[in-house]
């Protein structure tokens, strides 16, 4: 999960409008490789030459970024609508780190100052590509579905504290009446949201946890030893206790 909270000192002067290649030039090789990895541009994720990496990403990044919106929720979709409507410029954007870092790490929009004002700038190629997205004038059903999955996951984890992937999937299916075949893999949606202010975390063992749970694996052992109802009581008791301190 993104742990950046503020963008202190990270507002370089930017031109607007800005070409994608110009936006990529100041980035480090490592950040460009991460960009390729996050957008699943696998042909370029291991390229070590920065110039070659930029030349490889520039022609295809907009299409891959547009495809990535299949995993988005309503908040991210609204940001893109606003950026496209304003031809790639968002003056006085949200200054919480996860918003800008999420977009910048994927090459979608970059934080900076335009004429002395803090802004997010979307490269021209991205504006043109996102403008062609189906349903941009409203909120597509898939985006609404993703939003529901994320909110339900946050609610379940607030109650139970932790859930392993198979159990979380079963509970989401029971609550929504959907099956995994109804759209993008729901766990791809949940994992992608980790970098965008999701109120849960995920460890390498596939254990989802509410952010207030300090030791998810310990709570899992309690769940396995005492059963689900005991886990909910333990976690609620812990939450109530923390609220009194």
PDB file of C-alpha atoms in Angstrom:
ATOM      1  CA  UNK A   1       0.000   0.000   0.000  1.00  0.00           C
ATOM      2  CA  UNK A   2       1.276   3.483  -0.828  1.00  0.00           C
ATOM      3  CA  UNK A   3       2.599   5.080   2.336  1.00  0.00           C
ATOM      4  CA  UNK A   4       3.153   8.578   0.908  1.00  0.00           C
ATOM      5  CA  UNK A   5       0.856  11.071   2.617  1.00  0.00           C
ATOM      6  CA  UNK A   6       1.973  14.453   1.313  1.00  0.00           C
ATOM      7  CA  UNK A   7       3.855  15.599  -1.762  1.00  0.00           C
ATOM      8  CA  UNK A   8       6.234  17.893   0.087  1.00  0.00           C
ATOM      9  CA  UNK A   9       8.988  19.129  -2.222  1.00  0.00           C
ATOM     10  CA  UNK A  10       7.698  17.118  -5.187  1.00  0.00           C
ATOM     11  CA  UNK A  11       6.162  19.840  -7.308  1.00  0.00           C
ATOM     12  CA  UNK A  12       8.645  20.529 -10.140  1.00  0.00           C
ATOM     13  CA  UNK A  13       7.813  23.099 -12.793  1.00  0.00           C
ATOM     14  CA  UNK A  14       5.867  21.444 -15.626  1.00  0.00           C
ATOM     15  CA  UNK A  15       4.783  22.533 -19.079  1.00  0.00           C
ATOM     16  CA  UNK A  16       1.179  22.202 -20.135  1.00  0.00           C
ATOM     17  CA  UNK A  17       0.197  20.788 -22.499  1.00  0.00           C
ATOM     18  CA  UNK A  18       2.950  18.189 -22.311  1.00  0.00           C
ATOM     19  CA  UNK A  19       3.911  15.329 -24.617  1.00  0.00           C
ATOM     20  CA  UNK A  20       4.272  11.892 -23.050  1.00  0.00           C
ATOM     21  CA  UNK A  21       7.908  11.537 -24.059  1.00  0.00           C
ATOM     22  CA  UNK A  22       8.729  14.845 -22.381  1.00  0.00           C
ATOM     23  CA  UNK A  23       6.975  13.643 -19.221  1.00  0.00           C
ATOM     24  CA  UNK A  24       8.968  10.401 -19.222  1.00  0.00           C
ATOM     25  CA  UNK A  25      12.397  11.994 -19.715  1.00  0.00           C
ATOM     26  CA  UNK A  26      12.863  13.215 -16.083  1.00  0.00           C
ATOM     27  CA  UNK A  27      11.902   9.815 -14.661  1.00  0.00           C
ATOM     28  CA  UNK A  28      14.558   7.406 -13.417  1.00  0.00           C
ATOM     29  CA  UNK A  29      15.189   4.115 -15.159  1.00  0.00           C
ATOM     30  CA  UNK A  30      13.812   2.297 -12.124  1.00  0.00           C
ATOM     31  CA  UNK A  31      10.588   4.314 -12.139  1.00  0.00           C
ATOM     32  CA  UNK A  32      10.150   3.659 -15.864  1.00  0.00           C
ATOM     33  CA  UNK A  33      10.643  -0.063 -15.316  1.00  0.00           C
ATOM     34  CA  UNK A  34       8.075   0.027 -12.529  1.00  0.00           C
ATOM     35  CA  UNK A  35       5.719   1.903 -14.839  1.00  0.00           C
ATOM     36  CA  UNK A  36       6.055  -0.872 -17.403  1.00  0.00           C
ATOM     37  CA  UNK A  37       5.516  -3.523 -14.740  1.00  0.00           C
ATOM     38  CA  UNK A  38       2.411  -1.873 -13.265  1.00  0.00           C
ATOM     39  CA  UNK A  39       0.837  -1.468 -16.701  1.00  0.00           C
ATOM     40  CA  UNK A  40       1.926  -4.977 -17.742  1.00  0.00           C
ATOM     41  CA  UNK A  41       4.061  -3.758 -20.619  1.00  0.00           C
ATOM     42  CA  UNK A  42       6.192  -6.835 -20.197  1.00  0.00           C
ATOM     43  CA  UNK A  43       8.370  -6.306 -23.279  1.00  0.00           C
ATOM     44  CA  UNK A  44      10.007  -3.329 -21.580  1.00  0.00           C
ATOM     45  CA  UNK A  45       9.929  -3.969 -17.832  1.00  0.00           C
ATOM     46  CA  UNK A  46      13.520  -5.293 -17.768  1.00  0.00           C
ATOM     47  CA  UNK A  47      15.062  -2.868 -20.263  1.00  0.00           C
ATOM     48  CA  UNK A  48      18.167  -1.308 -18.689  1.00  0.00           C
ATOM     49  CA  UNK A  49      18.853   1.434 -21.217  1.00  0.00           C
ATOM     50  CA  UNK A  50      16.776   4.471 -20.247  1.00  0.00           C
ATOM     51  CA  UNK A  51      16.567   5.969 -23.734  1.00  0.00           C
ATOM     52  CA  UNK A  52      15.470   2.646 -25.206  1.00  0.00           C
ATOM     53  CA  UNK A  53      12.962   2.282 -22.392  1.00  0.00           C
ATOM     54  CA  UNK A  54      11.410   5.667 -23.127  1.00  0.00           C
ATOM     55  CA  UNK A  55      11.326   4.952 -26.859  1.00  0.00           C
ATOM     56  CA  UNK A  56       9.622   1.637 -26.157  1.00  0.00           C
ATOM     57  CA  UNK A  57       7.052   2.956 -23.693  1.00  0.00           C
ATOM     58  CA  UNK A  58       6.012   6.164 -25.445  1.00  0.00           C
ATOM     59  CA  UNK A  59       4.106   4.578 -28.378  1.00  0.00           C
ATOM     60  CA  UNK A  60       2.169   2.027 -26.298  1.00  0.00           C
ATOM     61  CA  UNK A  61       1.749   3.424 -22.788  1.00  0.00           C
ATOM     62  CA  UNK A  62      -1.538   5.223 -23.458  1.00  0.00           C
ATOM     63  CA  UNK A  63      -3.252   2.046 -24.670  1.00  0.00           C
ATOM     64  CA  UNK A  64      -2.017  -0.014 -21.723  1.00  0.00           C
ATOM     65  CA  UNK A  65      -3.029   2.727 -19.292  1.00  0.00           C
ATOM     66  CA  UNK A  66      -6.515   2.788 -20.788  1.00  0.00           C
ATOM     67  CA  UNK A  67      -6.782  -0.994 -20.369  1.00  0.00           C
ATOM     68  CA  UNK A  68      -5.804  -0.684 -16.712  1.00  0.00           C
ATOM     69  CA  UNK A  69      -8.981   1.293 -15.981  1.00  0.00           C
ATOM     70  CA  UNK A  70     -10.895  -2.019 -16.066  1.00  0.00           C
ATOM     71  CA  UNK A  71      -9.651  -2.415 -12.464  1.00  0.00           C
ATOM     72  CA  UNK A  72     -10.560   1.072 -11.246  1.00  0.00           C
ATOM     73  CA  UNK A  73     -13.160   2.352  -8.832  1.00  0.00           C
ATOM     74  CA  UNK A  74     -15.347   5.443  -9.084  1.00  0.00           C
ATOM     75  CA  UNK A  75     -12.848   7.775  -7.406  1.00  0.00           C
ATOM     76  CA  UNK A  76     -10.090   7.077  -9.917  1.00  0.00           C
ATOM     77  CA  UNK A  77     -12.554   7.200 -12.782  1.00  0.00           C
ATOM     78  CA  UNK A  78     -13.714  10.643 -11.647  1.00  0.00           C
ATOM     79  CA  UNK A  79     -10.115  11.894 -11.625  1.00  0.00           C
ATOM     80  CA  UNK A  80      -9.645  10.816 -15.230  1.00  0.00           C
ATOM     81  CA  UNK A  81     -12.922  12.392 -16.297  1.00  0.00           C
ATOM     82  CA  UNK A  82     -11.839  15.659 -14.717  1.00  0.00           C
ATOM     83  CA  UNK A  83      -8.393  15.568 -16.318  1.00  0.00           C
ATOM     84  CA  UNK A  84      -9.763  14.799 -19.777  1.00  0.00           C
ATOM     85  CA  UNK A  85     -12.447  17.477 -19.464  1.00  0.00           C
ATOM     86  CA  UNK A  86      -9.740  20.047 -18.646  1.00  0.00           C
ATOM     87  CA  UNK A  87      -7.423  18.907 -21.465  1.00  0.00           C
ATOM     88  CA  UNK A  88      -4.966  17.257 -19.103  1.00  0.00           C
ATOM     89  CA  UNK A  89      -4.680  19.895 -16.386  1.00  0.00           C
ATOM     90  CA  UNK A  90      -5.994  19.616 -12.840  1.00  0.00           C
ATOM     91  CA  UNK A  91      -5.185  22.729 -10.841  1.00  0.00           C
ATOM     92  CA  UNK A  92      -5.175  22.396  -7.060  1.00  0.00           C
ATOM     93  CA  UNK A  93      -5.423  18.579  -7.132  1.00  0.00           C
ATOM     94  CA  UNK A  94      -5.727  16.342  -4.077  1.00  0.00           C
ATOM     95  CA  UNK A  95      -2.378  16.634  -2.313  1.00  0.00           C
ATOM     96  CA  UNK A  96      -2.510  13.320  -0.465  1.00  0.00           C
ATOM     97  CA  UNK A  97       0.342  11.221  -1.776  1.00  0.00           C
ATOM     98  CA  UNK A  98      -1.481   8.059  -2.899  1.00  0.00           C
ATOM     99  CA  UNK A  99      -3.583   9.936  -5.472  1.00  0.00           C
ATOM    100  CA  UNK A 100      -0.684  11.564  -7.310  1.00  0.00           C
ATOM    101  CA  UNK A 101       1.727   8.668  -6.844  1.00  0.00           C
ATOM    102  CA  UNK A 102      -0.785   6.184  -8.209  1.00  0.00           C
ATOM    103  CA  UNK A 103      -1.196   8.201 -11.402  1.00  0.00           C
ATOM    104  CA  UNK A 104       2.464   9.155 -11.753  1.00  0.00           C
ATOM    105  CA  UNK A 105       3.794   5.644 -11.191  1.00  0.00           C
ATOM    106  CA  UNK A 106       1.658   4.521 -14.126  1.00  0.00           C
ATOM    107  CA  UNK A 107       2.615   7.420 -16.390  1.00  0.00           C
ATOM    108  CA  UNK A 108      -0.961   8.702 -16.443  1.00  0.00           C
ATOM    109  CA  UNK A 109      -0.521  12.134 -14.825  1.00  0.00           C
ATOM    110  CA  UNK A 110       2.310  13.882 -13.028  1.00  0.00           C
ATOM    111  CA  UNK A 111       2.373  16.326 -10.090  1.00  0.00           C
ATOM    112  CA  UNK A 112       4.056  19.669 -10.640  1.00  0.00           C
ATOM    113  CA  UNK A 113       3.611  23.422 -10.806  1.00  0.00           C
ATOM    114  CA  UNK A 114       2.037  25.060 -13.842  1.00  0.00           C
ATOM    115  CA  UNK A 115       2.331  28.843 -13.815  1.00  0.00           C
ATOM    116  CA  UNK A 116       3.045  28.723 -10.104  1.00  0.00           C
ATOM    117  CA  UNK A 117       0.023  26.567  -9.206  1.00  0.00           C
ATOM    118  CA  UNK A 118       0.244  23.013  -7.936  1.00  0.00           C
ATOM    119  CA  UNK A 119      -1.321  20.797 -10.558  1.00  0.00           C
ATOM    120  CA  UNK A 120      -1.603  17.347 -12.051  1.00  0.00           C
ATOM    121  CA  UNK A 121      -0.666  17.199 -15.728  1.00  0.00           C
ATOM    122  CA  UNK A 122      -1.793  14.404 -18.034  1.00  0.00           C
ATOM    123  CA  UNK A 123       0.305  14.026 -21.199  1.00  0.00           C
ATOM    124  CA  UNK A 124      -1.479  14.857 -24.446  1.00  0.00           C
ATOM    125  CA  UNK A 125      -1.398  11.270 -25.714  1.00  0.00           C
ATOM    126  CA  UNK A 126      -3.157  10.084 -22.566  1.00  0.00           C
ATOM    127  CA  UNK A 127      -5.816  12.789 -22.842  1.00  0.00           C
ATOM    128  CA  UNK A 128      -6.569  11.735 -26.403  1.00  0.00           C
ATOM    129  CA  UNK A 129      -6.680   8.028 -25.549  1.00  0.00           C
ATOM    130  CA  UNK A 130      -8.775   8.365 -22.391  1.00  0.00           C
ATOM    131  CA  UNK A 131     -11.218  10.623 -24.235  1.00  0.00           C
ATOM    132  CA  UNK A 132     -12.084   7.572 -26.347  1.00  0.00           C
ATOM    133  CA  UNK A 133     -12.902   5.350 -23.366  1.00  0.00           C
ATOM    134  CA  UNK A 134     -16.388   3.934 -23.514  1.00  0.00           C
ATOM    135  CA  UNK A 135     -18.632   5.386 -20.851  1.00  0.00           C
ATOM    136  CA  UNK A 136     -16.378   8.308 -19.941  1.00  0.00           C
ATOM    137  CA  UNK A 137     -19.367  10.642 -19.817  1.00  0.00           C
ATOM    138  CA  UNK A 138     -20.773   8.588 -16.938  1.00  0.00           C
ATOM    139  CA  UNK A 139     -19.691   5.708 -14.721  1.00  0.00           C
ATOM    140  CA  UNK A 140     -19.479   2.282 -16.416  1.00  0.00           C
ATOM    141  CA  UNK A 141     -21.061  -0.730 -14.736  1.00  0.00           C
ATOM    142  CA  UNK A 142     -17.654  -2.370 -14.297  1.00  0.00           C
ATOM    143  CA  UNK A 143     -16.322   0.646 -12.416  1.00  0.00           C
ATOM    144  CA  UNK A 144     -19.373   0.554 -10.133  1.00  0.00           C
ATOM    145  CA  UNK A 145     -18.817  -3.173  -9.578  1.00  0.00           C
ATOM    146  CA  UNK A 146     -15.167  -2.622  -8.705  1.00  0.00           C
ATOM    147  CA  UNK A 147     -16.168   0.101  -6.249  1.00  0.00           C
ATOM    148  CA  UNK A 148     -18.622  -2.254  -4.584  1.00  0.00           C
ATOM    149  CA  UNK A 149     -15.994  -5.003  -4.248  1.00  0.00           C
ATOM    150  CA  UNK A 150     -13.487  -2.619  -2.664  1.00  0.00           C
ATOM    151  CA  UNK A 151     -16.021  -1.183  -0.211  1.00  0.00           C
ATOM    152  CA  UNK A 152     -17.335  -4.617   0.745  1.00  0.00           C
ATOM    153  CA  UNK A 153     -13.787  -5.842   1.303  1.00  0.00           C
ATOM    154  CA  UNK A 154     -13.055  -2.887   3.566  1.00  0.00           C
ATOM    155  CA  UNK A 155     -16.248  -3.555   5.495  1.00  0.00           C
ATOM    156  CA  UNK A 156     -15.555  -7.268   5.900  1.00  0.00           C
ATOM    157  CA  UNK A 157     -12.029  -6.599   7.091  1.00  0.00           C
ATOM    158  CA  UNK A 158     -13.222  -3.934   9.515  1.00  0.00           C
ATOM    159  CA  UNK A 159     -15.446  -6.601  11.067  1.00  0.00           C
ATOM    160  CA  UNK A 160     -13.218  -9.681  10.907  1.00  0.00           C
ATOM    161  CA  UNK A 161      -9.793  -8.036  10.966  1.00  0.00           C
ATOM    162  CA  UNK A 162      -8.284 -10.547   8.540  1.00  0.00           C
ATOM    163  CA  UNK A 163      -9.487 -12.908   5.813  1.00  0.00           C
ATOM    164  CA  UNK A 164      -7.601 -15.327   3.618  1.00  0.00           C
ATOM    165  CA  UNK A 165      -8.129 -14.973  -0.114  1.00  0.00           C
ATOM    166  CA  UNK A 166     -10.457 -18.004  -0.630  1.00  0.00           C
ATOM    167  CA  UNK A 167     -12.730 -16.969   2.232  1.00  0.00           C
ATOM    168  CA  UNK A 168     -12.814 -13.349   1.129  1.00  0.00           C
ATOM    169  CA  UNK A 169     -13.745 -14.451  -2.386  1.00  0.00           C
ATOM    170  CA  UNK A 170     -16.529 -16.685  -1.057  1.00  0.00           C
ATOM    171  CA  UNK A 171     -17.934 -13.861   1.063  1.00  0.00           C
ATOM    172  CA  UNK A 172     -17.837 -11.372  -1.813  1.00  0.00           C
ATOM    173  CA  UNK A 173     -19.622 -13.831  -4.089  1.00  0.00           C
ATOM    174  CA  UNK A 174     -22.247 -14.463  -1.408  1.00  0.00           C
ATOM    175  CA  UNK A 175     -22.820 -10.735  -0.906  1.00  0.00           C
ATOM    176  CA  UNK A 176     -22.911  -9.736  -4.574  1.00  0.00           C
ATOM    177  CA  UNK A 177     -24.330 -12.866  -6.194  1.00  0.00           C
ATOM    178  CA  UNK A 178     -21.574 -12.636  -8.798  1.00  0.00           C
ATOM    179  CA  UNK A 179     -19.085 -15.218  -9.971  1.00  0.00           C
ATOM    180  CA  UNK A 180     -15.430 -14.650 -10.923  1.00  0.00           C
ATOM    181  CA  UNK A 181     -16.477 -14.925 -14.585  1.00  0.00           C
ATOM    182  CA  UNK A 182     -18.662 -11.812 -14.362  1.00  0.00           C
ATOM    183  CA  UNK A 183     -15.779  -9.405 -14.924  1.00  0.00           C
ATOM    184  CA  UNK A 184     -12.080  -8.827 -14.201  1.00  0.00           C
ATOM    185  CA  UNK A 185     -10.592 -10.985 -11.471  1.00  0.00           C
ATOM    186  CA  UNK A 186     -11.863  -9.381  -8.267  1.00  0.00           C
ATOM    187  CA  UNK A 187      -8.494  -9.862  -6.607  1.00  0.00           C
ATOM    188  CA  UNK A 188      -6.738  -7.956  -9.358  1.00  0.00           C
ATOM    189  CA  UNK A 189      -9.150  -5.135  -8.545  1.00  0.00           C
ATOM    190  CA  UNK A 190      -8.406  -5.369  -4.808  1.00  0.00           C
ATOM    191  CA  UNK A 191      -4.631  -5.564  -5.294  1.00  0.00           C
ATOM    192  CA  UNK A 192      -4.595  -2.617  -7.688  1.00  0.00           C
ATOM    193  CA  UNK A 193      -6.499  -0.552  -5.110  1.00  0.00           C
ATOM    194  CA  UNK A 194      -3.738  -1.111  -2.529  1.00  0.00           C
ATOM    195  CA  UNK A 195      -1.806   1.809  -4.010  1.00  0.00           C
ATOM    196  CA  UNK A 196      -4.838   4.072  -3.969  1.00  0.00           C
ATOM    197  CA  UNK A 197      -5.975   4.693  -0.414  1.00  0.00           C
ATOM    198  CA  UNK A 198      -7.435   1.237   0.200  1.00  0.00           C
ATOM    199  CA  UNK A 199      -8.151   0.695   3.897  1.00  0.00           C
ATOM    200  CA  UNK A 200      -6.626  -2.767   3.957  1.00  0.00           C
ATOM    201  CA  UNK A 201      -3.334  -4.485   3.264  1.00  0.00           C
ATOM    202  CA  UNK A 202      -2.221  -7.790   1.757  1.00  0.00           C
ATOM    203  CA  UNK A 203       0.789  -9.867   2.755  1.00  0.00           C
ATOM    204  CA  UNK A 204       2.861 -12.245   0.655  1.00  0.00           C
ATOM    205  CA  UNK A 205       0.804 -15.215   1.873  1.00  0.00           C
ATOM    206  CA  UNK A 206      -2.423 -13.813   0.435  1.00  0.00           C
ATOM    207  CA  UNK A 207      -3.800 -12.674   3.785  1.00  0.00           C
ATOM    208  CA  UNK A 208      -5.965  -9.540   3.629  1.00  0.00           C
ATOM    209  CA  UNK A 209      -5.984  -7.388   6.766  1.00  0.00           C
ATOM    210  CA  UNK A 210      -7.596  -4.223   8.067  1.00  0.00           C
ATOM    211  CA  UNK A 211      -4.983  -1.495   8.508  1.00  0.00           C
ATOM    212  CA  UNK A 212      -5.577  -1.440  12.268  1.00  0.00           C
ATOM    213  CA  UNK A 213      -4.410  -5.050  12.614  1.00  0.00           C
ATOM    214  CA  UNK A 214      -0.776  -4.914  13.703  1.00  0.00           C
ATOM    215  CA  UNK A 215      -0.066  -8.664  13.494  1.00  0.00           C
ATOM    216  CA  UNK A 216      -2.308 -10.268  10.852  1.00  0.00           C
ATOM    217  CA  UNK A 217      -0.660 -13.686  11.037  1.00  0.00           C
ATOM    218  CA  UNK A 218      -1.208 -13.831  14.795  1.00  0.00           C
ATOM    219  CA  UNK A 219      -4.875 -13.020  14.310  1.00  0.00           C
ATOM    220  CA  UNK A 220      -5.059 -15.744  11.657  1.00  0.00           C
ATOM    221  CA  UNK A 221      -3.800 -18.289  14.166  1.00  0.00           C
ATOM    222  CA  UNK A 222      -6.537 -17.169  16.565  1.00  0.00           C
ATOM    223  CA  UNK A 223      -9.103 -17.554  13.787  1.00  0.00           C
ATOM    224  CA  UNK A 224      -7.933 -21.059  12.980  1.00  0.00           C
ATOM    225  CA  UNK A 225      -7.865 -22.078  16.642  1.00  0.00           C
ATOM    226  CA  UNK A 226     -11.181 -20.600  17.800  1.00  0.00           C
ATOM    227  CA  UNK A 227     -13.322 -20.298  14.717  1.00  0.00           C
ATOM    228  CA  UNK A 228     -14.732 -17.314  12.874  1.00  0.00           C
ATOM    229  CA  UNK A 229     -17.071 -16.002  15.577  1.00  0.00           C
ATOM    230  CA  UNK A 230     -14.220 -15.941  18.062  1.00  0.00           C
ATOM    231  CA  UNK A 231     -12.132 -13.942  15.632  1.00  0.00           C
ATOM    232  CA  UNK A 232     -14.815 -11.322  15.207  1.00  0.00           C
ATOM    233  CA  UNK A 233     -15.164 -10.998  18.981  1.00  0.00           C
ATOM    234  CA  UNK A 234     -11.392 -10.732  19.452  1.00  0.00           C
ATOM    235  CA  UNK A 235     -11.069  -8.080  16.781  1.00  0.00           C
ATOM    236  CA  UNK A 236     -14.091  -6.070  17.896  1.00  0.00           C
ATOM    237  CA  UNK A 237     -12.798  -6.177  21.445  1.00  0.00           C
ATOM    238  CA  UNK A 238      -9.423  -4.953  20.308  1.00  0.00           C
ATOM    239  CA  UNK A 239     -11.049  -2.142  18.323  1.00  0.00           C
ATOM    240  CA  UNK A 240     -13.200  -1.119  21.279  1.00  0.00           C
ATOM    241  CA  UNK A 241     -10.189  -1.160  23.566  1.00  0.00           C
ATOM    242  CA  UNK A 242      -8.142   1.011  21.204  1.00  0.00           C
ATOM    243  CA  UNK A 243     -11.062   3.439  21.069  1.00  0.00           C
ATOM    244  CA  UNK A 244     -10.962   3.865  24.848  1.00  0.00           C
ATOM    245  CA  UNK A 245      -7.254   4.626  24.957  1.00  0.00           C
TER     246      UNK A 245
END
